[in-house]
Amino acid sequence: MRRILAFVSIMTICMGSVSLIGCGTSETSDETAYSDVSERDENKEKVIKASETSDETAYFDGNEHYHPSGNYMTSDGYYFLDENGMLHFFDFAAQETVYVCDKPECSHVSSNEGGDGSCNAEINTISGITVYGGSIYYIAEGGGYNEADLRKRDTDGNNDEKVATLEGEANSSTAAWFYKDTALVRVSTATSKTFDAETKESESQETRLYCVDLKTGDTSLLDTSSLGDIWANVFVVHKMEDGKFYYYSQEADSYYIYDTESGDVSKRDVACTADFTQVIYGDDGDYCFTAFVGDFCYGFRINGENTELIRMNIETGEEETYFSGVDSYPEFSCFSTYQSIYDYADSTYYVYNMETGELSEVGGDYVSQAGVGVSPKEISEYGVIYSVAVHQTDMYGAYDGDFEYQYMPLQSYMSGGNDYVSIYYLDQESGQ
C-alpha cells in the first residue's frame, strides 16, 4: 500500500532580533505599564525605520493541514493564539506567559467567554498572525460581502487599524508574506453572488494573489487561479530577497518573480517543474514534492520498501537525498531554517538544517515520553515549541482534549535535554 505523507508545515520565516514587551496583568500598576509601553514604543520606532531598508521578512498561513497558524517566534519570545482567539506572549527572559494587552485593569476575557470585546489580546482571525516592522499583522473579515481586511496593531494590542480591504474571504486558507514594506496576500474569492447562506460558500470561487503597499494601503492584483481554497498551496511565496518575492503557481505549474521596485512580474525559467500536490510515477520510484523553502522543493520518494526524503534545487533541478530508511515512514515539517523529521518505523526524531545540510538524531527522555509523539509546532534558532496531549481518560487511551504548549531551548533539545517549560495549558473540562 502506498504510504501518504501526512502533514507538511512551513512555519514563519523568522525576522531579525526585535525587542518586544509583554503585557500587564490585572494586578499590574499604571506606573509599571506605562514604563513598559514607553520602552516598547521607543524600540518600535527603531524597528519601523530599519524595516524600510532591511531584509526583514515575515509571513503567516492559515491552512491548518500545511502551515500551523497563529504562532510567531522572535529572539525575545513566542506569540500564539489560544482556542478563544486571545493572543499570548511567552517571554524567554522572564520565563512567563502574558496576554498581549497592556490595560492594567483588564480581566482578559474573550468575547467567546462572555467578555465585552475590549481586551487588546483578542484578535478576530482564523488565519494566524505575524510580526513585521514592529506591528502585529493578521487577516479578519471585512465589513461587506466577500471582503477580507488586512489589519495591524501594536505589539501591546493597542492601535488596531485596517491596512487594506481585499475582495475575498477571511478563511483558513488565507496567507500573507511581508517584505520591503510590501505584502503579498493570498485569498479565495467568490466569483458568483449566489452562495449558500448557511455555509457562506459561493457556487464558484477562485484564488487571488494581491500586492499591498503597507504604507499607503494601495492594492493591486498580481495573479489569479481557478483553483479554490480547498487547494492549500495555490500560490506559495518561497523566497524573499534582493527586493523580490519569488512565488510558485500551482495551476500554472510555474515560478514567478515580483520586483518590489519596478512592480513587474516575470516568469522564471527553472528546471524544477514537479507539481508537489501529486505523486509522480517514475522509473526510479514515486515522487511527491510537498513543500517549498528558499531555493528548494522538498518531498519524498518511495522505492519498494525504501523511503527517501529528497530536495530538488528549483533553479537547476538537481536532487539530493538527505534521509533514507528501509520500511521507514517519515513525516517532515519545514520551518525557516530547520526541518523536523519523525520516522514512525522506529519512533525516532531528527532535525535537518536546511542551510547547512546537517542531519541530527534527537534523543533523550523528552522526545520519547508518552504524549509527545508529534512533530514540534516550531523550530528556530531561538527554541522549540511542542503541543503535547497531556491526559488519557479511559481504558482505551481516548484523548480528552487537554493539551499543553511546551518550550525548550534549541541546544538543549538537540542534546537530548528535558528542561522544558510549560507556557500554556488548556483543560477542556474547565476551558482554562
PDB file of C-alpha atoms in Angstrom, residues 107-215:
ATOM      1  CA  SER A 107      -9.680  40.892  33.018  1.00  0.00           C
ATOM      2  CA  HIS A 108      -8.550  39.389  29.670  1.00  0.00           C
ATOM      3  CA  VAL A 109     -11.836  37.611  28.990  1.00  0.00           C
ATOM      4  CA  SER A 110     -12.628  36.896  25.340  1.00  0.00           C
ATOM      5  CA  SER A 111     -15.969  37.515  23.650  1.00  0.00           C
ATOM      6  CA  ASN A 112     -16.366  33.743  23.338  1.00  0.00           C
ATOM      7  CA  GLU A 113     -16.198  33.518  27.124  1.00  0.00           C
ATOM      8  CA  GLY A 114     -18.660  36.330  27.764  1.00  0.00           C
ATOM      9  CA  GLY A 115     -16.271  39.282  27.636  1.00  0.00           C
ATOM     10  CA  ASP A 116     -17.163  42.662  26.154  1.00  0.00           C
ATOM     11  CA  GLY A 117     -14.516  42.501  23.416  1.00  0.00           C
ATOM     12  CA  SER A 118     -12.422  45.311  24.907  1.00  0.00           C
ATOM     13  CA  CYS A 119      -9.327  43.253  25.728  1.00  0.00           C
ATOM     14  CA  ASN A 120      -6.401  44.150  23.463  1.00  0.00           C
ATOM     15  CA  ALA A 121      -5.363  40.489  23.298  1.00  0.00           C
ATOM     16  CA  GLU A 122      -8.463  39.435  21.370  1.00  0.00           C
ATOM     17  CA  ILE A 123      -7.935  39.016  17.624  1.00  0.00           C
ATOM     18  CA  ASN A 124     -10.671  38.076  15.191  1.00  0.00           C
ATOM     19  CA  THR A 125      -8.762  35.811  12.819  1.00  0.00           C
ATOM     20  CA  ILE A 126      -8.529  32.156  11.837  1.00  0.00           C
ATOM     21  CA  SER A 127      -5.554  32.535   9.514  1.00  0.00           C
ATOM     22  CA  GLY A 128      -2.827  33.313  12.042  1.00  0.00           C
ATOM     23  CA  ILE A 129      -0.653  36.282  12.924  1.00  0.00           C
ATOM     24  CA  THR A 130       2.876  37.502  12.363  1.00  0.00           C
ATOM     25  CA  VAL A 131       5.081  40.400  13.437  1.00  0.00           C
ATOM     26  CA  TYR A 132       6.630  42.744  10.888  1.00  0.00           C
ATOM     27  CA  GLY A 133       8.074  46.258  11.229  1.00  0.00           C
ATOM     28  CA  GLY A 134       7.175  46.396  14.922  1.00  0.00           C
ATOM     29  CA  SER A 135       3.478  45.602  14.339  1.00  0.00           C
ATOM     30  CA  ILE A 136       1.267  42.525  14.562  1.00  0.00           C
ATOM     31  CA  TYR A 137      -0.467  41.732  11.244  1.00  0.00           C
ATOM     32  CA  TYR A 138      -3.467  39.476  10.602  1.00  0.00           C
ATOM     33  CA  ILE A 139      -6.474  38.946   8.293  1.00  0.00           C
ATOM     34  CA  ALA A 140     -10.042  39.498   9.535  1.00  0.00           C
ATOM     35  CA  GLU A 141     -13.488  39.537   7.966  1.00  0.00           C
ATOM     36  CA  GLY A 142     -14.300  42.816   6.248  1.00  0.00           C
ATOM     37  CA  GLY A 143     -17.413  44.889   6.637  1.00  0.00           C
ATOM     38  CA  GLY A 144     -19.152  43.716   3.472  1.00  0.00           C
ATOM     39  CA  TYR A 145     -19.910  40.612   1.461  1.00  0.00           C
ATOM     40  CA  ASN A 146     -16.804  38.801   0.186  1.00  0.00           C
ATOM     41  CA  GLU A 147     -14.396  41.228   1.894  1.00  0.00           C
ATOM     42  CA  ALA A 148     -11.256  40.498   3.880  1.00  0.00           C
ATOM     43  CA  ASP A 149      -9.268  43.118   5.780  1.00  0.00           C
ATOM     44  CA  LEU A 150      -5.509  43.087   6.266  1.00  0.00           C
ATOM     45  CA  ARG A 151      -5.099  44.663   9.719  1.00  0.00           C
ATOM     46  CA  LYS A 152      -2.290  45.589  12.087  1.00  0.00           C
ATOM     47  CA  ARG A 153      -1.866  46.603  15.715  1.00  0.00           C
ATOM     48  CA  ASP A 154       0.912  47.492  18.146  1.00  0.00           C
ATOM     49  CA  THR A 155       2.728  44.693  19.950  1.00  0.00           C
ATOM     50  CA  ASP A 156       0.810  45.568  23.141  1.00  0.00           C
ATOM     51  CA  GLY A 157      -2.517  45.194  21.302  1.00  0.00           C
ATOM     52  CA  ASN A 158      -3.226  48.936  21.004  1.00  0.00           C
ATOM     53  CA  ASN A 159      -4.000  50.970  17.854  1.00  0.00           C
ATOM     54  CA  ASP A 160      -5.662  48.241  15.825  1.00  0.00           C
ATOM     55  CA  GLU A 161      -6.265  49.573  12.311  1.00  0.00           C
ATOM     56  CA  LYS A 162      -7.143  48.439   8.812  1.00  0.00           C
ATOM     57  CA  VAL A 163      -4.321  48.444   6.278  1.00  0.00           C
ATOM     58  CA  ALA A 164      -6.313  47.381   3.207  1.00  0.00           C
ATOM     59  CA  THR A 165      -9.561  45.711   2.154  1.00  0.00           C
ATOM     60  CA  LEU A 166      -9.339  42.864  -0.354  1.00  0.00           C
ATOM     61  CA  GLU A 167     -12.014  41.129  -2.363  1.00  0.00           C
ATOM     62  CA  GLY A 168     -12.014  37.714  -0.779  1.00  0.00           C
ATOM     63  CA  GLU A 169     -12.902  35.591   2.227  1.00  0.00           C
ATOM     64  CA  ALA A 170     -11.059  35.629   5.545  1.00  0.00           C
ATOM     65  CA  ASN A 171     -10.876  31.855   5.873  1.00  0.00           C
ATOM     66  CA  SER A 172      -8.297  29.286   6.914  1.00  0.00           C
ATOM     67  CA  SER A 173      -6.597  29.225   3.500  1.00  0.00           C
ATOM     68  CA  THR A 174      -5.613  32.909   3.691  1.00  0.00           C
ATOM     69  CA  ALA A 175      -1.888  33.686   3.737  1.00  0.00           C
ATOM     70  CA  ALA A 176       0.344  36.764   3.613  1.00  0.00           C
ATOM     71  CA  TRP A 177       4.063  37.333   3.090  1.00  0.00           C
ATOM     72  CA  PHE A 178       5.824  40.566   4.195  1.00  0.00           C
ATOM     73  CA  TYR A 179       8.989  42.169   2.823  1.00  0.00           C
ATOM     74  CA  LYS A 180      10.178  45.684   1.913  1.00  0.00           C
ATOM     75  CA  ASP A 181       7.004  47.337   3.303  1.00  0.00           C
ATOM     76  CA  THR A 182       5.009  45.184   0.893  1.00  0.00           C
ATOM     77  CA  ALA A 183       2.678  42.263   1.493  1.00  0.00           C
ATOM     78  CA  LEU A 184       1.603  39.589  -0.977  1.00  0.00           C
ATOM     79  CA  VAL A 185      -1.761  38.268   0.236  1.00  0.00           C
ATOM     80  CA  ARG A 186      -3.476  35.068  -0.900  1.00  0.00           C
ATOM     81  CA  VAL A 187      -7.276  34.935  -0.557  1.00  0.00           C
ATOM     82  CA  SER A 188     -10.058  32.894  -2.100  1.00  0.00           C
ATOM     83  CA  THR A 189     -12.863  34.984  -3.518  1.00  0.00           C
ATOM     84  CA  ALA A 190     -16.387  34.353  -4.750  1.00  0.00           C
ATOM     85  CA  THR A 191     -16.883  34.822  -8.469  1.00  0.00           C
ATOM     86  CA  SER A 192     -20.651  34.480  -8.129  1.00  0.00           C
ATOM     87  CA  LYS A 193     -23.104  36.410  -5.969  1.00  0.00           C
ATOM     88  CA  THR A 194     -25.031  33.172  -5.450  1.00  0.00           C
ATOM     89  CA  PHE A 195     -23.920  31.461  -2.264  1.00  0.00           C
ATOM     90  CA  ASP A 196     -25.166  29.160   0.478  1.00  0.00           C
ATOM     91  CA  ALA A 197     -26.432  31.333   3.322  1.00  0.00           C
ATOM     92  CA  GLU A 198     -25.639  28.635   5.881  1.00  0.00           C
ATOM     93  CA  THR A 199     -22.091  27.763   4.841  1.00  0.00           C
ATOM     94  CA  LYS A 200     -21.406  31.202   3.334  1.00  0.00           C
ATOM     95  CA  GLU A 201     -19.654  29.493   0.419  1.00  0.00           C
ATOM     96  CA  SER A 202     -20.230  30.682  -3.124  1.00  0.00           C
ATOM     97  CA  GLU A 203     -21.035  28.411  -6.040  1.00  0.00           C
ATOM     98  CA  SER A 204     -17.821  29.342  -7.796  1.00  0.00           C
ATOM     99  CA  GLN A 205     -14.531  30.535  -6.382  1.00  0.00           C
ATOM    100  CA  GLU A 206     -11.064  31.487  -7.474  1.00  0.00           C
ATOM    101  CA  THR A 207      -7.871  32.263  -5.597  1.00  0.00           C
ATOM    102  CA  ARG A 208      -6.156  35.622  -5.954  1.00  0.00           C
ATOM    103  CA  LEU A 209      -2.731  36.939  -5.081  1.00  0.00           C
ATOM    104  CA  TYR A 210      -2.803  40.624  -4.149  1.00  0.00           C
ATOM    105  CA  CYS A 211       0.041  43.079  -3.614  1.00  0.00           C
ATOM    106  CA  VAL A 212      -0.461  45.575  -0.753  1.00  0.00           C
ATOM    107  CA  ASP A 213       1.634  48.669  -0.079  1.00  0.00           C
ATOM    108  CA  LEU A 214       1.859  48.638   3.729  1.00  0.00           C
ATOM    109  CA  LYS A 215       2.485  52.398   3.900  1.00  0.00           C
TER     110      LYS A 215
END
